[in-house]
Short mmCIF file of C-alpha atoms in Angstrom, two decimals:
data_model
loop_
_atom_site.label_atom_id
_atom_site.label_comp_id
_atom_site.label_asym_id
_atom_site.label_seq_id
_atom_site.Cartn_x
_atom_site.Cartn_y
_atom_site.Cartn_z
CA MET D 25 109.60 217.87 163.41
CA SER D 26 112.55 219.97 162.88
CA THR D 27 115.57 218.96 165.12
CA THR D 28 117.40 220.78 167.67
CA GLN D 29 120.32 222.30 166.95
CA PRO D 30 124.23 222.10 169.09
CA ILE D 31 124.05 225.17 171.50
CA ARG D 32 127.13 226.67 169.45
CA LYS D 33 127.65 230.63 171.03
CA ILE D 34 129.24 230.28 174.57
CA GLU D 35 127.91 234.25 175.75
CA ASP D 36 124.65 231.38 175.29
CA ILE D 37 125.95 228.53 177.10
CA ASN D 38 126.29 230.84 179.79
CA ALA D 39 123.22 233.25 179.79
CA LEU D 40 121.53 229.63 180.70
CA LYS D 41 123.26 229.08 182.78
CA ASN D 42 123.30 231.60 185.32
CA TYR D 43 119.49 232.48 184.19
CA TYR D 44 118.80 229.81 186.83
CA LEU D 45 121.45 230.47 188.73
CA GLU D 46 120.47 234.09 189.39
CA LYS D 47 116.81 233.14 190.18
CA GLY D 48 118.21 230.54 192.94
CA GLU D 49 117.53 227.56 191.15
CA TYR D 50 119.83 225.18 192.30
CA ARG D 51 117.96 222.31 190.77
CA ASN D 52 117.53 223.49 187.91
CA TYR D 53 121.72 224.95 187.69
CA MET D 54 122.19 221.80 188.46
CA PHE D 55 120.57 220.02 185.09
CA VAL D 56 121.28 221.89 182.52
CA VAL D 57 125.44 222.46 183.92
CA ILE D 58 125.37 218.04 184.05
CA CYS D 59 123.87 217.91 180.50
CA LEU D 60 125.91 220.23 179.13
CA ASN D 61 128.67 218.92 180.81
CA THR D 62 128.12 215.12 180.24
CA ALA D 63 126.18 214.53 176.65
CA LEU D 64 124.67 212.06 178.37
CA ARG D 65 120.25 211.79 176.97
CA VAL D 66 117.90 213.18 179.55
CA CYS D 67 116.30 209.97 180.41
CA ASP D 68 120.38 209.36 182.37
CA VAL D 69 120.36 212.33 183.52
CA LEU D 70 116.35 211.81 184.74
CA ARG D 71 117.44 208.71 186.79
CA LEU D 72 120.50 209.77 188.66
CA LYS D 73 120.13 208.64 191.63
CA TRP D 74 122.72 210.84 194.86
CA SER D 75 124.70 207.05 195.12
CA ASP D 76 125.72 207.83 191.26
CA ILE D 77 127.75 210.97 192.21
CA MET D 78 129.07 210.79 196.13
CA GLN D 79 130.67 208.26 197.46
CA ARG D 80 129.36 205.73 200.04
CA ASP D 81 130.42 208.25 202.75
CA GLY D 82 128.71 210.96 200.95
CA ARG D 83 130.59 214.46 201.61
CA GLU D 84 132.59 213.35 198.74
CA LEU D 85 131.69 213.79 195.03
CA LYS D 86 133.79 210.22 192.63
CA GLU D 87 135.47 210.96 190.33
CA HIS D 88 132.92 209.16 187.22
CA ILE D 89 129.30 208.75 186.93
CA SER D 90 129.15 204.88 185.77
CA ILE D 91 126.06 204.21 184.47
CA ARG D 92 124.13 202.02 182.60
CA GLU D 93 122.18 203.40 179.50
CA MET D 94 118.99 203.58 178.47
CA LYS D 95 117.87 203.55 175.27
CA THR D 96 121.28 201.01 174.20
CA GLY D 97 121.73 199.00 177.88
CA LYS D 98 126.27 199.99 177.25
CA HIS D 99 128.37 200.84 180.22
CA THR D 100 129.41 204.24 180.40
CA GLU D 101 132.03 205.89 183.32
CA ILE D 102 131.90 209.63 183.08
CA TYR D 103 133.89 212.51 184.79
CA ILE D 104 132.77 214.82 186.72
CA ASN D 105 134.08 217.56 185.32
CA SER D 106 134.95 221.01 188.00
CA GLN D 107 131.83 222.51 186.25
CA VAL D 108 129.47 219.78 187.03
CA ARG D 109 131.59 219.45 190.49
CA LYS D 110 130.47 223.38 190.93
CA ALA D 111 127.23 222.93 190.60
CA VAL D 112 126.26 219.11 192.40
CA ASN D 113 128.55 221.45 195.55
CA LEU D 114 126.14 224.89 195.70
CA TYR D 115 123.02 223.16 194.96
CA ILE D 116 123.68 220.96 198.18
CA SER D 117 125.35 224.11 199.72
CA LYS D 118 121.95 225.47 199.31
CA CYS D 119 119.23 222.96 199.63
CA GLY D 120 121.20 220.05 200.60
CA LYS D 121 120.34 216.73 199.76
CA LYS D 122 116.62 215.11 198.91
CA GLY D 123 115.67 211.71 198.89
CA GLU D 124 117.33 208.92 196.50
CA TYR D 125 117.60 210.76 193.56
CA LEU D 126 119.89 214.26 191.73
CA ILE D 127 116.96 215.62 189.67
CA ALA D 128 113.44 215.07 192.68
CA ASN D 129 110.28 217.25 192.47
CA ARG D 130 109.24 217.96 195.41
CA TYR D 131 108.22 214.87 195.40
CA GLY D 132 111.77 212.64 195.37
CA ASN D 133 111.44 211.70 192.82
CA PRO D 134 112.82 211.28 189.28
CA LEU D 135 111.67 215.27 187.64
CA SER D 136 109.15 214.55 184.28
CA ARG D 137 111.02 214.72 180.58
CA CYS D 138 107.92 216.81 180.17
CA GLN D 139 109.31 218.72 182.69
CA ALA D 140 113.23 218.24 181.48
CA PHE D 141 112.18 220.55 178.16
CA LYS D 142 110.08 222.38 179.98
CA ILE D 143 113.17 223.71 182.04
CA VAL D 144 115.87 224.36 178.94
CA ASN D 145 112.65 225.72 176.47
CA GLU D 146 112.69 228.79 178.82
CA GLY D 147 115.27 229.70 179.60
CA GLY D 148 116.26 229.33 176.10
CA LYS D 149 113.32 232.25 175.07
CA ASN D 150 114.60 233.97 178.20
CA CYS D 151 117.83 234.23 177.02
CA GLY D 152 117.48 234.42 173.35
CA ILE D 153 118.68 231.79 172.23
CA GLU D 154 117.34 231.81 168.35
CA GLU D 155 118.15 228.12 167.23
CA ARG D 156 114.95 226.19 168.94
CA ILE D 157 116.72 224.40 172.10
CA SER D 158 115.55 221.32 173.94
CA CYS D 159 117.14 219.12 176.34
CA HIS D 160 118.64 217.11 173.36
CA SER D 161 120.50 220.64 172.66
CA LEU D 162 122.32 220.06 175.72
CA ARG D 163 124.07 217.00 174.02
CA LYS D 164 124.48 218.02 171.35
CA THR D 165 126.47 221.08 172.31
CA PHE D 166 128.39 219.10 174.61
CA GLY D 167 130.02 217.22 171.11
CA TYR D 168 129.72 220.52 168.92
CA HIS D 169 131.79 222.45 171.26
CA ALA D 170 133.97 219.76 172.36
CA TRP D 171 134.95 219.19 167.96
CA LYS D 172 135.90 222.45 168.36
CA ASN D 173 138.56 222.66 171.03
CA GLY D 174 140.48 220.18 169.03
CA THR D 175 139.07 216.11 170.03
CA PRO D 176 138.34 213.93 166.72
CA PRO D 177 134.84 213.02 165.57
CA ALA D 178 135.57 209.08 166.81
CA VAL D 179 136.16 209.57 170.28
CA LEU D 180 132.84 211.80 170.62
CA MET D 181 131.55 208.70 168.28
CA GLN D 182 132.96 206.71 171.80
CA ILE D 183 131.54 209.38 173.93
CA TYR D 184 128.12 209.15 172.64
CA ASN D 185 128.23 205.64 172.30
CA HIS D 186 126.99 205.66 168.83
CA SER D 187 126.87 203.09 165.96
CA SER D 188 127.83 204.81 163.15
CA TYR D 189 130.41 207.65 162.35
CA ASP D 190 127.77 209.52 160.27
CA ILE D 191 125.24 210.09 163.92
CA THR D 192 127.87 211.77 165.09
CA LYS D 193 128.45 213.81 162.40
CA ARG D 194 124.75 215.31 162.73
CA TYR D 195 125.22 215.42 166.31
CA LEU D 196 128.26 217.63 165.64
CA GLY D 197 125.75 220.00 163.25
CA ILE D 198 128.91 221.45 161.34
CA MET D 199 127.61 223.98 159.47
CA GLN D 200 128.42 226.02 156.20
CA ASP D 201 130.84 229.08 158.96
CA ASP D 202 132.95 225.53 159.56
CA LYS D 203 133.23 224.74 156.86
CA ASP D 204 134.78 227.77 155.68
CA ALA D 205 136.67 228.61 158.86
CA VAL D 206 138.81 225.51 157.39
CA PHE D 207 139.22 226.52 153.74
CA LYS D 208 140.26 229.57 156.45
CA GLY D 209 142.50 227.97 157.97
CA VAL D 210 144.42 225.40 155.49
CA GLU D 211 146.05 227.98 152.82
CA LEU D 212 148.96 224.95 151.18
#
């Protein structure tokens, strides 16, 4: 079984998001944006409820998503950035809040992992993304681009709630061209 990789090209990330936006599939767009911008595992994204992201008055988004991760049992707080805010607000304006779960199927139940994989896989194929991608690729994509923008790997280890630095290094998907760029940039 091959390991999924992060999506390295910003153009590919934008193409994936825009694929669902242009089709008018706002739930799928919101799902992809949340996965890309929160670094949460898909099982945690699919369990998100409207009450996890909305203020009690139901009109405004909270500043943070506060959840206990399913896999690790650890509590985490994730800042809701402008991309997530935009996607959620667009969904609300086009579709309204339906049911208890944020990423719900037509019956109001959480989307299944299988359905979530199909969304990411279909989008990737239709956008011409060459790498094999899955829902986990979106989690890895966050870390890869955070690292490329200067976030220390130790901070990413905390964000991911990883128990070892080696796991985080694998997530970053560091390739030869990334290593080459360091050597090109440091000329003593």
